[in-house]
mmCIF file of C-alpha atoms in Angstrom:
data_model
loop_
_atom_site.group_PDB
_atom_site.id
_atom_site.type_symbol
_atom_site.label_atom_id
_atom_site.label_comp_id
_atom_site.label_asym_id
_atom_site.label_seq_id
_atom_site.Cartn_x
_atom_site.Cartn_y
_atom_site.Cartn_z
ATOM 1 C CA SER A 1 0.135 -0.009 0.102
ATOM 2 C CA GLN A 2 1.546 3.538 -0.426
ATOM 3 C CA GLN A 3 0.980 6.219 2.429
ATOM 4 C CA GLY A 4 1.638 9.265 0.324
ATOM 5 C CA GLU A 5 -0.943 10.474 -2.795
ATOM 6 C CA GLU A 6 0.654 13.365 -4.704
ATOM 7 C CA ASP A 7 -1.299 16.052 -6.729
ATOM 8 C CA PRO A 8 -1.550 16.571 -9.632
ATOM 9 C CA GLN A 9 -0.490 13.389 -11.201
ATOM 10 C CA ALA A 10 0.617 15.118 -14.391
ATOM 11 C CA LEU A 11 1.544 18.983 -14.389
ATOM 12 C CA SER A 12 3.038 20.591 -18.004
ATOM 13 C CA ILE A 13 4.261 23.875 -17.495
ATOM 14 C CA GLN A 14 6.951 26.391 -19.968
ATOM 15 C CA GLU A 15 10.312 26.695 -18.951
ATOM 16 C CA GLY A 16 10.861 29.465 -16.475
ATOM 17 C CA GLU A 17 7.631 29.249 -14.562
ATOM 18 C CA ASN A 18 7.303 27.484 -11.335
ATOM 19 C CA ALA A 19 5.781 24.204 -10.248
ATOM 20 C CA THR A 20 4.292 23.060 -7.347
ATOM 21 C CA MET A 21 3.238 19.454 -6.323
ATOM 22 C CA ASN A 22 1.488 18.370 -3.387
ATOM 23 C CA CYS A 23 1.734 15.406 -1.202
ATOM 24 C CA SER A 24 -0.518 14.155 1.387
ATOM 25 C CA TYR A 25 -0.227 11.042 4.011
ATOM 26 C CA LYS A 26 -2.222 9.298 6.340
ATOM 27 C CA THR A 27 -0.069 8.361 9.372
ATOM 28 C CA SER A 28 1.982 10.440 11.736
ATOM 29 C CA ILE A 29 5.720 10.434 10.111
ATOM 30 C CA ASN A 30 8.975 11.158 11.357
ATOM 31 C CA ASN A 31 10.449 12.839 8.334
ATOM 32 C CA LEU A 32 9.226 13.429 4.672
ATOM 33 C CA GLN A 33 11.460 13.533 1.683
ATOM 34 C CA TRP A 34 10.825 14.096 -2.005
ATOM 35 C CA TYR A 35 13.067 11.875 -4.773
ATOM 36 C CA ARG A 36 12.860 12.402 -8.649
ATOM 37 C CA GLN A 37 13.028 9.802 -11.482
ATOM 38 C CA ASN A 38 13.992 10.225 -14.567
ATOM 39 C CA SER A 39 11.800 7.949 -17.266
ATOM 40 C CA GLY A 40 13.227 4.481 -16.922
ATOM 41 C CA ARG A 41 15.906 4.816 -14.291
ATOM 42 C CA GLY A 42 16.548 4.904 -10.615
ATOM 43 C CA LEU A 43 15.376 7.515 -7.954
ATOM 44 C CA VAL A 44 17.538 10.852 -6.616
ATOM 45 C CA HIS A 45 17.073 12.074 -3.525
ATOM 46 C CA LEU A 46 16.109 15.429 -3.547
ATOM 47 C CA ILE A 47 15.253 17.262 0.050
ATOM 48 C CA LEU A 48 14.252 15.577 3.424
ATOM 49 C CA ILE A 49 12.070 17.417 6.045
ATOM 50 C CA ARG A 50 11.538 16.599 9.835
ATOM 51 C CA SER A 51 8.341 16.198 11.279
ATOM 52 C CA ASN A 52 9.508 19.391 13.695
ATOM 53 C CA GLU A 53 10.103 21.542 10.195
ATOM 54 C CA ARG A 54 8.016 23.731 8.594
ATOM 55 C CA GLU A 55 9.941 24.652 5.510
ATOM 56 C CA LYS A 56 12.889 24.006 3.929
ATOM 57 C CA HIS A 57 15.492 25.405 0.800
ATOM 58 C CA SER A 58 17.843 23.621 -1.509
ATOM 59 C CA GLY A 59 18.591 25.317 -4.533
ATOM 60 C CA ARG A 60 15.409 25.957 -6.277
ATOM 61 C CA LEU A 61 13.666 23.848 -4.266
ATOM 62 C CA ARG A 62 11.300 24.836 -1.782
ATOM 63 C CA VAL A 63 9.647 22.251 0.667
ATOM 64 C CA THR A 64 6.615 22.864 3.424
ATOM 65 C CA LEU A 65 5.481 20.660 5.719
ATOM 66 C CA ASP A 66 2.056 20.743 7.432
ATOM 67 C CA THR A 67 1.692 17.780 9.968
ATOM 68 C CA SER A 68 -1.656 19.396 11.321
ATOM 69 C CA LYS A 69 -2.968 18.422 7.503
ATOM 70 C CA LYS A 70 -0.459 15.684 6.976
ATOM 71 C CA SER A 71 0.816 17.411 3.757
ATOM 72 C CA SER A 72 3.576 18.730 2.050
ATOM 73 C CA SER A 73 4.317 20.871 -1.066
ATOM 74 C CA LEU A 74 7.281 20.775 -3.424
ATOM 75 C CA LEU A 75 8.065 24.355 -5.079
ATOM 76 C CA ILE A 76 10.426 24.188 -8.232
ATOM 77 C CA THR A 77 11.311 27.416 -9.222
ATOM 78 C CA ALA A 78 12.380 28.929 -12.437
ATOM 79 C CA SER A 79 12.370 25.579 -14.045
ATOM 80 C CA ARG A 80 14.213 24.312 -16.813
ATOM 81 C CA ALA A 81 13.949 21.447 -19.710
ATOM 82 C CA ALA A 82 15.988 19.610 -17.566
ATOM 83 C CA ASP A 83 13.528 19.316 -14.640
ATOM 84 C CA THR A 84 11.176 17.078 -16.417
ATOM 85 C CA ALA A 85 10.897 13.909 -14.374
ATOM 86 C CA SER A 86 8.559 12.227 -12.057
ATOM 87 C CA TYR A 87 8.515 13.562 -8.754
ATOM 88 C CA PHE A 88 7.730 11.326 -5.442
ATOM 89 C CA CYS A 89 7.453 11.893 -2.084
ATOM 90 C CA ALA A 90 8.232 9.315 0.724
ATOM 91 C CA THR A 91 7.699 9.245 4.798
ATOM 92 C CA THR A 92 9.030 7.030 7.392
ATOM 93 C CA SER A 93 6.509 6.385 9.725
ATOM 94 C CA SER A 94 7.129 7.402 13.530
ATOM 95 C CA GLN A 95 5.087 4.627 14.953
ATOM 96 C CA GLY A 96 6.096 0.703 15.455
ATOM 97 C CA GLY A 97 9.629 1.135 14.717
ATOM 98 C CA SER A 98 9.489 0.658 11.033
ATOM 99 C CA GLU A 99 12.642 1.840 8.762
ATOM 100 C CA LYS A 100 10.670 1.502 5.635
ATOM 101 C CA LEU A 101 10.175 4.323 3.300
ATOM 102 C CA VAL A 102 6.578 4.422 1.822
ATOM 103 C CA PHE A 103 6.347 6.363 -1.599
ATOM 104 C CA GLY A 104 3.351 8.047 -3.343
ATOM 105 C CA LYS A 105 2.419 7.612 -6.932
ATOM 106 C CA GLY A 106 4.190 10.676 -8.053
ATOM 107 C CA THR A 107 3.573 13.433 -10.299
ATOM 108 C CA LYS A 108 4.740 13.392 -13.531
ATOM 109 C CA LEU A 109 6.205 17.066 -14.506
ATOM 110 C CA THR A 110 7.348 18.230 -18.039
ATOM 111 C CA VAL A 111 8.587 21.471 -18.286
ATOM 112 C CA ASN A 112 8.029 22.764 -21.758
ATOM 113 C CA PRO A 113 11.333 24.636 -23.622
ATOM 114 C CA ASP B 1 25.569 6.795 -10.852
ATOM 115 C CA THR B 2 24.470 6.761 -7.284
ATOM 116 C CA GLY B 3 26.927 3.963 -6.539
ATOM 117 C CA VAL B 4 24.322 1.509 -6.179
ATOM 118 C CA SER B 5 24.649 -1.490 -8.674
ATOM 119 C CA GLN B 6 21.750 -3.962 -10.152
ATOM 120 C CA ASP B 7 22.249 -6.586 -12.562
ATOM 121 C CA PRO B 8 20.572 -7.475 -15.169
ATOM 122 C CA ARG B 9 19.346 -4.254 -16.443
ATOM 123 C CA HIS B 10 16.826 -6.381 -18.145
ATOM 124 C CA LYS B 11 15.462 -9.166 -17.918
ATOM 125 C CA ILE B 12 13.051 -11.312 -20.397
ATOM 126 C CA THR B 13 11.793 -14.483 -19.018
ATOM 127 C CA LYS B 14 8.493 -16.968 -19.610
ATOM 128 C CA ARG B 15 6.367 -17.602 -17.164
ATOM 129 C CA GLY B 16 6.817 -20.025 -14.577
ATOM 130 C CA GLN B 17 10.627 -19.476 -14.754
ATOM 131 C CA ASN B 18 12.653 -18.797 -11.830
ATOM 132 C CA VAL B 19 14.554 -15.400 -11.911
ATOM 133 C CA THR B 20 17.226 -14.073 -10.056
ATOM 134 C CA PHE B 21 18.393 -10.112 -9.521
ATOM 135 C CA ARG B 22 21.579 -8.726 -8.145
ATOM 136 C CA CYS B 23 22.153 -5.480 -6.095
ATOM 137 C CA ASP B 24 25.440 -4.130 -5.108
ATOM 138 C CA PRO B 25 25.216 -1.252 -2.642
ATOM 139 C CA ILE B 26 27.416 1.538 -1.565
ATOM 140 C CA SER B 27 30.127 -0.155 0.155
ATOM 141 C CA GLU B 28 29.513 1.579 3.492
ATOM 142 C CA HIS B 29 25.926 1.515 3.728
ATOM 143 C CA ASN B 30 24.793 -1.250 6.254
ATOM 144 C CA ARG B 31 20.443 -1.150 5.097
ATOM 145 C CA LEU B 32 19.409 -2.236 1.817
ATOM 146 C CA TYR B 33 16.115 -2.197 0.346
ATOM 147 C CA TRP B 34 14.008 -3.241 -2.561
ATOM 148 C CA TYR B 35 11.237 -2.149 -3.934
ATOM 149 C CA ARG B 36 8.884 -2.757 -7.019
ATOM 150 C CA GLN B 37 8.073 -0.184 -9.511
ATOM 151 C CA THR B 38 4.867 -0.818 -11.959
ATOM 152 C CA LEU B 39 4.510 1.936 -14.758
ATOM 153 C CA GLY B 40 2.808 4.852 -13.597
ATOM 154 C CA GLN B 41 2.969 4.075 -9.933
ATOM 155 C CA GLY B 42 5.319 4.553 -7.271
ATOM 156 C CA PRO B 43 7.814 2.081 -5.647
ATOM 157 C CA GLU B 44 6.203 -0.310 -3.613
ATOM 158 C CA PHE B 45 7.961 -1.886 -0.739
ATOM 159 C CA LEU B 46 9.335 -5.186 -0.521
ATOM 160 C CA THR B 47 11.684 -5.869 2.373
ATOM 161 C CA TYR B 48 14.811 -4.399 4.003
ATOM 162 C CA PHE B 49 17.858 -5.543 5.586
ATOM 163 C CA GLN B 50 20.098 -4.129 8.156
ATOM 164 C CA ASN B 51 23.704 -5.757 7.366
ATOM 165 C CA GLU B 52 22.650 -9.727 6.974
ATOM 166 C CA ALA B 53 19.261 -9.289 8.816
ATOM 167 C CA GLN B 54 16.136 -9.235 6.942
ATOM 168 C CA LEU B 55 14.433 -6.732 9.408
ATOM 169 C CA GLU B 56 10.793 -6.356 7.456
ATOM 170 C CA LYS B 57 9.089 -7.775 4.377
ATOM 171 C CA SER B 58 5.736 -6.691 3.071
ATOM 172 C CA ARG B 59 2.486 -8.784 3.991
ATOM 173 C CA LEU B 60 2.310 -8.161 -0.232
ATOM 174 C CA LEU B 61 5.212 -10.275 -0.794
ATOM 175 C CA SER B 62 3.775 -13.604 -2.123
ATOM 176 C CA ASP B 63 6.107 -16.811 -0.904
ATOM 177 C CA ARG B 64 7.342 -16.830 -4.523
ATOM 178 C CA PHE B 65 9.802 -14.024 -3.843
ATOM 179 C CA SER B 66 12.844 -14.465 -1.676
ATOM 180 C CA ALA B 67 15.132 -12.158 -0.852
ATOM 181 C CA GLU B 68 18.805 -12.708 0.763
ATOM 182 C CA ARG B 69 22.099 -10.679 2.018
ATOM 183 C CA PRO B 70 24.443 -13.528 2.764
ATOM 184 C CA LYS B 71 27.633 -11.144 4.263
ATOM 185 C CA GLY B 72 25.779 -8.069 5.050
ATOM 186 C CA SER B 73 27.240 -6.906 1.254
ATOM 187 C CA PHE B 74 25.214 -7.432 -1.985
ATOM 188 C CA SER B 75 21.801 -8.884 -2.064
ATOM 189 C CA THR B 76 19.988 -11.242 -4.537
ATOM 190 C CA LEU B 77 15.974 -11.187 -4.860
ATOM 191 C CA GLU B 78 14.799 -14.352 -6.343
ATOM 192 C CA ILE B 79 11.473 -14.957 -7.917
ATOM 193 C CA GLN B 80 10.358 -18.208 -8.348
ATOM 194 C CA ARG B 81 7.464 -19.758 -10.906
ATOM 195 C CA THR B 82 7.503 -16.135 -12.288
ATOM 196 C CA GLU B 83 3.619 -14.973 -13.178
ATOM 197 C CA GLN B 84 2.711 -12.003 -16.002
ATOM 198 C CA GLY B 85 1.841 -10.006 -12.914
ATOM 199 C CA ASP B 86 5.298 -9.792 -11.823
ATOM 200 C CA SER B 87 6.793 -7.720 -14.935
ATOM 201 C CA ALA B 88 7.857 -4.591 -13.089
ATOM 202 C CA MET B 89 10.790 -2.613 -12.352
ATOM 203 C CA TYR B 90 12.816 -4.057 -9.141
ATOM 204 C CA LEU B 91 14.679 -1.190 -7.721
ATOM 205 C CA CYS B 92 17.473 -1.888 -4.928
ATOM 206 C CA ALA B 93 18.621 1.002 -2.469
ATOM 207 C CA SER B 94 20.804 1.173 0.065
ATOM 208 C CA ARG B 95 21.567 3.829 2.783
ATOM 209 C CA GLU B 96 23.757 4.491 6.428
ATOM 210 C CA GLY B 97 22.155 3.971 9.602
ATOM 211 C CA ALA B 98 22.070 7.441 10.703
ATOM 212 C CA ILE B 99 21.318 9.251 7.536
ATOM 213 C CA GLU B 100 18.062 8.548 6.176
ATOM 214 C CA LYS B 101 17.871 8.819 2.297
ATOM 215 C CA LEU B 102 18.327 6.543 -0.028
ATOM 216 C CA PHE B 103 20.330 5.707 -2.696
ATOM 217 C CA PHE B 104 18.885 4.075 -5.197
ATOM 218 C CA GLY B 105 20.156 1.621 -8.646
ATOM 219 C CA SER B 106 18.870 1.793 -12.286
ATOM 220 C CA GLY B 107 16.748 -1.083 -11.381
ATOM 221 C CA THR B 108 16.059 -4.106 -13.183
ATOM 222 C CA GLN B 109 13.253 -4.195 -15.977
ATOM 223 C CA LEU B 110 11.349 -7.616 -15.585
ATOM 224 C CA SER B 111 9.210 -8.750 -18.431
ATOM 225 C CA VAL B 112 7.623 -12.103 -17.935
ATOM 226 C CA LEU B 113 5.747 -13.316 -20.996
#
């Protein structure tokens, strides 16, 4: 089963525009991570935000976390054609001591040049 | 290249055959994870190891699937009596104990005919 649900499922924008993707999850978490995946390849870690953090930045990426709403958003500013990929949120539950990372279904981002 | 290697990259097999995949994690990483991913979906957790101990296994994993990490280094995932529904990308990932982010390999694409 997948805990996270990304929204939208697909997003198409023009180069230079900002892209915002949202993620909702179900259980209490230790942290939330965002990964990107180019077609047919493995996933690459982008950023991690802990449950006691509300916002985090890394280069052109901005992540927010609202634990009361069980949701997170990923903002990519000034998008480039090379940002075209699928983006997944993933969570580690704070219950039960499990170390597994549970992924959502992803948002497929297309950045048109 | 994340440093996690998977072999083979592609595998085509006939229904009913057994297949085995190999994953070589980053050498100092003691956690190793296996995921399965179908088209348009996020990675689905299968199992993970801490050193040679298999600590968690998905309840969705049938008894046709088995994974090993005999010396706490490389890992193998075997699927016995393959079915068409096993067709998917099988992803391996590893991490250090104190660092939550996963490093993924490029995956093994399995096609069961």
